[in-house]
C-alpha cells in the first residue's frame, strides 16, 4: 500500500461524481468512485475521464471506478451519496424508506472493508440517513457525520452577500437543526466581517432570507428538476479536506447529540470541530427562547423520520 490517503465516494451520480472531481483536484487523496452494476461500467467511465483530467489540471490523484467494494478497502473517508435524488413536488421525507434501504446496504458493505473509516453522509433525508449509517456502522459517534449545515449556511451566505452587495468571503452564517424546511438560521450569529446581520438588515428582510435559505433545496429542484449538486458536493469536500488535513475547522454538521442543546440520541445539525478524528467537539451556544422553539420544531421533524425507520426496519438496532 502506498502512503496516500484514500477517499471513497459511494454513488457516482451528480453529487458523487462532483465530489470525486473536487477531491481529485485537491490532490490530497486517491479517490475510489463506486456505483451499482445496474449502471454498467459508468463509475469506471467517470473515473477514467477524471484521471485523464489530471495532466491538464496538474493533479496526480489516482481515481478508480468500481462496482464492487474490494477497491474501497482501507478508506480514510467515505462519502455516501447513493440514493434517489428529490424530484419536483417530492419532499425529502418521501425519500425516506427507499434511501434507508440503500444506506443500510451501503454502510454494511463499506464497514466490511474499511472498519476504521470516517463516513460523511450526503443522502437525504440527511439527518435520518446519518443516524441510520451511524447505527449500522457501529463506528464511534464522531466518525459518522452528516453534510447539511455547510450547504445550508453557504446558501444563507450567498443570499446575505447578494442582499448587502458585499463579498461572500466576508459573510459567515450560522444554521442549526435538521436539513429541511424546519432548519433554523440564526441571524444574530450571522455576520458581515463580524457585524451581525441584525445590525445591517431589517427584520423583514432577514425573515425573507431565512425562508429562502430553508427552502434553498426546493428552489433548485424546481429549476433543475432534480436536486442540487455543485454546492452539496463542494460542501462535502470542505468536510473531507478539514478531516484529511486535520484542520479543526468549525463547521455546522449533523452529529449525534447526547444532551447538547437539550437533545438526546438524535442526529441534528450543530457547530462541530472537524479534524482527523471526525467530529472532535460539539460547540454549544445559549439559545434565545424563539430560537429554542424553532430548534425544537426541527428536532421533532427529524425525530418523526427516525421513528418511521424504527417501525419499518426492525432488523436495525436503533
Ligand atoms: N449502491 C451504490 N450506488 C447506488 C446505490 C447503491 N445501493 N443505489 C443507488 N446508487 C447510485 C445510483 O445508481 C446513482 O448513480 O446513486 C447515484 C445517485 O446519483 P443521482 O441519481 O445523480 O443523485 P444525486 O443528485 O447525486 O443525489 C444523491 O444526495 O443530495 C442528495 O438528495 C440527494 O439523496 C440524494 C443524493
XYZ file of C-alpha atoms and ligand atoms in Angstrom:
354
model
C 0.000 0.000 0.000
C 1.167 3.467 -0.830
C 1.137 6.302 1.644
C -1.646 8.347 0.162
C -4.935 8.800 1.899
C -7.969 7.259 0.302
C -11.418 8.736 -0.152
C -14.226 6.529 -1.400
C -17.321 8.078 -2.905
C -20.394 5.854 -2.931
C -22.802 6.789 -5.719
C -21.311 8.162 -8.925
C -24.275 10.321 -9.835
C -24.471 14.094 -9.858
C -23.275 14.675 -6.302
C -20.862 11.725 -6.141
C -19.071 12.438 -9.401
C -18.715 16.102 -8.444
C -17.295 15.123 -5.040
C -14.802 12.823 -6.792
C -13.797 15.630 -9.141
C -13.245 18.145 -6.348
C -11.323 15.725 -4.131
C -9.142 14.802 -7.117
C -8.433 18.472 -7.747
C -7.368 18.999 -4.124
C -4.615 16.448 -4.757
C -4.647 15.242 -1.158
C -6.007 11.708 -1.504
C -6.685 8.983 -4.022
C -10.308 8.509 -4.945
C -12.469 5.432 -5.451
C -15.798 6.064 -7.150
C -18.422 3.340 -6.717
C -21.867 2.781 -8.153
C -24.101 -0.253 -8.627
C -23.594 -2.725 -11.501
C -27.034 -1.633 -12.758
C -25.225 1.403 -14.097
C -22.917 -0.979 -16.058
C -19.425 0.499 -16.153
C -20.496 4.094 -15.550
C -18.247 4.656 -12.484
C -15.264 3.272 -14.424
C -16.032 5.686 -17.250
C -16.315 8.709 -14.990
C -13.184 7.728 -13.039
C -11.130 7.346 -16.213
C -12.382 10.682 -17.511
C -11.344 12.321 -14.214
C -7.975 10.537 -14.278
C -7.313 11.904 -17.749
C -8.068 15.405 -16.446
C -5.062 15.200 -14.118
C -2.401 16.104 -16.680
C -4.368 19.191 -17.718
C -5.070 20.470 -14.217
C -1.864 19.195 -12.660
C -3.076 16.655 -10.138
C -1.624 13.193 -9.540
C -4.683 11.761 -7.847
C -5.397 8.154 -8.726
C -9.102 7.784 -9.439
C -10.563 4.297 -9.662
C -14.096 3.463 -10.730
C -15.737 0.283 -9.467
C -18.987 -1.564 -8.892
C -17.569 -3.655 -6.048
C -16.201 -2.913 -2.608
C -12.731 -4.525 -2.833
C -11.222 -1.325 -4.210
C -12.668 0.672 -1.289
C -10.639 -1.259 1.312
C -8.891 0.846 3.967
C -10.510 4.120 3.005
C -9.843 7.012 5.347
C -13.041 8.842 4.469
C -16.147 7.521 2.730
C -18.659 9.961 1.307
C -22.068 8.359 0.822
C -24.182 9.970 -1.901
C -26.044 6.887 -3.118
C -29.780 7.173 -3.248
C -32.587 8.728 -5.142
C -32.475 12.462 -5.633
C -35.539 14.579 -4.960
C -37.871 15.215 -7.900
C -40.180 18.243 -8.157
C -43.036 18.057 -5.678
C -41.284 15.358 -3.662
C -40.270 16.222 -0.124
C -37.002 14.961 1.306
C -39.101 12.803 3.568
C -40.792 10.955 0.696
C -37.402 9.527 0.013
C -37.034 8.144 3.498
C -37.582 4.417 3.273
C -36.228 4.000 -0.257
C -32.979 5.676 0.649
C -32.848 4.000 4.082
C -32.631 0.602 2.376
C -29.761 1.845 0.212
C -27.892 3.450 3.122
C -28.138 0.305 5.223
C -26.735 -1.933 2.471
C -24.018 0.540 1.528
C -22.901 1.155 5.119
C -22.593 -2.579 5.826
C -20.514 -3.041 2.680
C -18.298 -0.033 3.454
C -17.596 -1.107 7.035
C -16.707 -4.647 5.985
C -13.751 -3.235 4.004
C -12.920 -0.056 5.960
C -13.707 -0.717 9.620
C -11.976 2.479 10.812
C -13.139 4.968 8.234
C -14.936 8.247 8.756
C -18.278 8.366 6.961
C -19.801 11.556 5.603
C -23.439 11.078 4.637
C -24.952 13.293 1.931
C -28.044 11.270 1.010
C -31.400 12.737 2.043
C -33.326 12.960 4.261
C -29.983 13.855 5.684
C -30.225 13.684 9.457
C -32.159 10.407 9.425
C -29.748 8.824 6.931
C -26.756 9.895 9.023
C -28.345 8.379 12.106
C -29.008 5.127 10.247
C -25.429 4.960 8.943
C -24.162 5.562 12.481
C -26.227 2.753 13.957
C -25.487 0.288 11.155
C -21.757 1.093 11.079
C -21.076 0.632 14.783
C -18.454 3.404 14.472
C -17.767 5.843 17.321
C -20.144 8.776 17.061
C -17.592 11.310 15.859
C -16.839 9.164 12.808
C -20.260 9.382 11.174
C -21.161 12.891 10.094
C -23.999 14.317 8.050
C -23.373 17.031 5.459
C -26.086 19.656 5.507
C -25.079 22.679 7.534
C -22.156 23.647 5.320
C -24.534 23.706 2.361
C -27.340 25.480 4.198
C -25.001 28.120 5.548
C -23.418 28.542 2.091
C -26.873 29.288 0.726
C -27.562 31.720 3.562
C -24.184 33.399 2.970
C -24.963 33.723 -0.732
C -28.295 35.437 -0.070
C -26.860 37.738 2.616
C -23.997 38.771 0.326
C -26.391 39.457 -2.559
C -28.756 41.440 -0.352
C -25.982 43.664 1.013
C -23.906 43.711 -2.164
C -20.774 42.534 -0.338
C -18.306 39.735 -0.971
C -19.361 36.260 0.145
C -15.877 35.998 1.594
C -16.790 38.418 4.359
C -20.059 36.729 5.235
C -20.323 33.927 7.773
C -23.618 32.317 8.612
C -24.903 30.083 11.322
C -27.597 27.470 10.706
C -28.837 24.975 13.268
C -31.151 21.988 13.214
C -32.246 19.397 10.711
C -31.709 19.710 6.974
C -35.219 20.551 5.889
C -37.722 23.355 5.766
C -37.577 23.470 9.582
C -33.870 24.356 9.698
C -33.016 27.296 11.944
C -30.890 30.107 10.501
C -29.512 32.226 13.361
C -29.214 35.864 12.221
C -27.566 37.138 15.399
C -24.647 34.783 14.744
C -24.555 35.500 11.013
C -22.187 38.307 10.240
C -20.569 40.521 7.649
C -16.959 41.000 8.739
C -18.025 40.261 12.297
C -21.068 42.586 12.273
C -24.283 40.656 12.995
C -26.739 40.989 10.110
C -29.342 42.094 12.672
C -27.412 45.418 12.650
C -27.442 45.671 8.875
C -30.830 44.436 7.693
C -34.463 44.923 8.699
C -36.300 42.118 10.460
C -38.491 41.680 7.369
C -35.552 41.259 5.019
C -33.882 38.823 7.408
C -37.091 36.798 7.575
C -37.194 36.619 3.788
C -33.562 35.482 3.595
C -34.174 32.875 6.302
C -37.151 31.500 4.402
C -35.252 31.385 1.144
C -32.444 29.507 2.905
C -34.812 26.972 4.463
C -36.332 26.379 1.015
C -32.999 26.552 -0.783
C -33.078 22.893 -1.794
C -36.598 23.115 -3.237
C -35.695 26.303 -5.132
C -33.026 24.384 -7.040
C -35.221 21.308 -7.541
C -37.853 23.497 -9.190
C -35.317 24.955 -11.601
C -33.259 21.862 -12.246
C -35.923 19.150 -11.968
C -33.517 17.202 -9.795
C -31.641 18.097 -6.644
C -28.657 20.400 -6.391
C -25.152 19.013 -6.719
C -22.426 21.616 -7.192
C -22.845 23.264 -3.794
C -23.667 19.996 -1.972
C -20.539 18.362 -3.414
C -18.319 21.354 -2.597
C -19.710 21.333 0.957
C -18.966 17.641 1.465
C -15.455 18.176 0.124
C -14.854 21.052 2.564
C -15.538 18.498 5.301
C -13.261 15.884 3.702
C -10.499 18.483 3.496
C -10.940 19.526 7.150
C -10.674 15.873 8.203
C -7.779 14.764 5.987
C -5.700 17.831 6.816
C -6.769 17.811 10.490
C -7.772 21.440 10.147
C -10.003 21.693 13.236
C -12.418 23.751 11.202
C -15.637 24.727 12.917
C -18.433 23.783 10.537
C -22.097 23.040 11.002
C -22.562 19.265 10.710
C -25.198 16.713 11.589
C -23.847 14.792 14.545
C -25.200 12.621 17.338
C -26.316 14.799 20.227
C -26.186 13.295 23.691
C -27.550 16.050 25.848
C -26.150 19.016 23.930
C -28.813 21.576 23.020
C -31.183 19.540 25.190
C -31.308 16.736 22.618
C -30.585 13.110 23.348
C -29.852 10.347 20.859
C -30.625 12.184 17.643
C -28.549 13.446 14.709
C -29.066 17.177 14.309
C -27.018 19.970 12.731
C -24.854 21.931 15.176
C -21.441 23.638 15.022
C -18.693 20.998 15.193
C -14.924 20.984 15.253
C -13.751 18.760 12.393
C -10.327 17.162 12.425
C -8.622 13.856 11.775
C -10.904 12.085 14.264
C -14.034 13.428 12.605
C -16.265 15.453 14.913
C -13.857 16.242 17.735
C -16.053 18.678 19.613
C -19.606 19.943 19.564
C -19.868 23.649 20.208
C -22.861 24.631 22.250
C -24.292 28.126 22.470
C -27.095 29.517 24.572
C -30.262 29.929 22.568
C -32.954 32.535 22.988
C -36.488 31.321 23.595
C -37.685 31.794 19.989
C -34.575 30.039 18.681
C -35.073 27.166 21.090
C -38.659 26.761 19.921
C -37.629 26.764 16.284
C -34.931 24.195 17.021
C -37.447 22.023 18.852
C -39.682 22.008 15.767
C -36.743 20.960 13.647
C -35.785 18.233 16.117
C -39.363 16.936 16.123
C -39.269 16.689 12.318
C -36.048 14.618 12.425
C -37.359 12.505 15.268
C -40.507 11.621 13.293
C -38.391 10.251 10.450
C -36.279 8.185 12.799
C -39.490 6.779 14.298
C -40.695 5.716 10.839
C -37.388 3.930 10.263
C -37.594 2.253 13.660
C -41.018 0.892 12.805
C -40.117 -0.266 9.314
C -36.625 -1.582 9.907
C -36.924 -3.965 12.864
C -33.595 -5.562 11.913
C -31.745 -2.319 12.728
C -30.942 -1.795 16.402
C -31.557 1.916 16.806
N -25.013 1.477 -4.101
C -24.271 2.362 -4.797
N -24.813 3.334 -5.543
C -26.157 3.415 -5.599
C -26.986 2.524 -4.898
C -26.366 1.507 -4.113
N -27.071 0.636 -3.418
N -28.267 2.869 -5.152
C -28.246 3.924 -5.968
N -26.967 4.263 -6.255
C -26.469 5.307 -7.130
C -27.319 5.496 -8.372
O -27.060 4.474 -9.340
C -26.896 6.882 -8.836
O -25.856 6.840 -9.785
O -26.517 6.573 -6.504
C -26.398 7.554 -7.548
C -27.198 8.784 -7.155
O -26.931 9.742 -8.114
P -28.046 10.738 -8.686
O -29.253 9.956 -9.054
O -27.400 11.594 -9.713
O -28.442 11.598 -7.396
P -27.642 12.852 -6.789
O -28.167 14.105 -7.378
O -26.183 12.582 -6.855
O -28.136 12.829 -5.280
C -27.777 11.777 -4.398
O -27.603 13.191 -2.474
O -28.098 15.438 -2.182
C -28.551 14.134 -2.009
O -30.948 14.336 -2.142
C -29.795 13.851 -2.796
O -30.275 11.788 -1.712
C -29.753 12.369 -2.894
C -28.263 12.064 -3.001
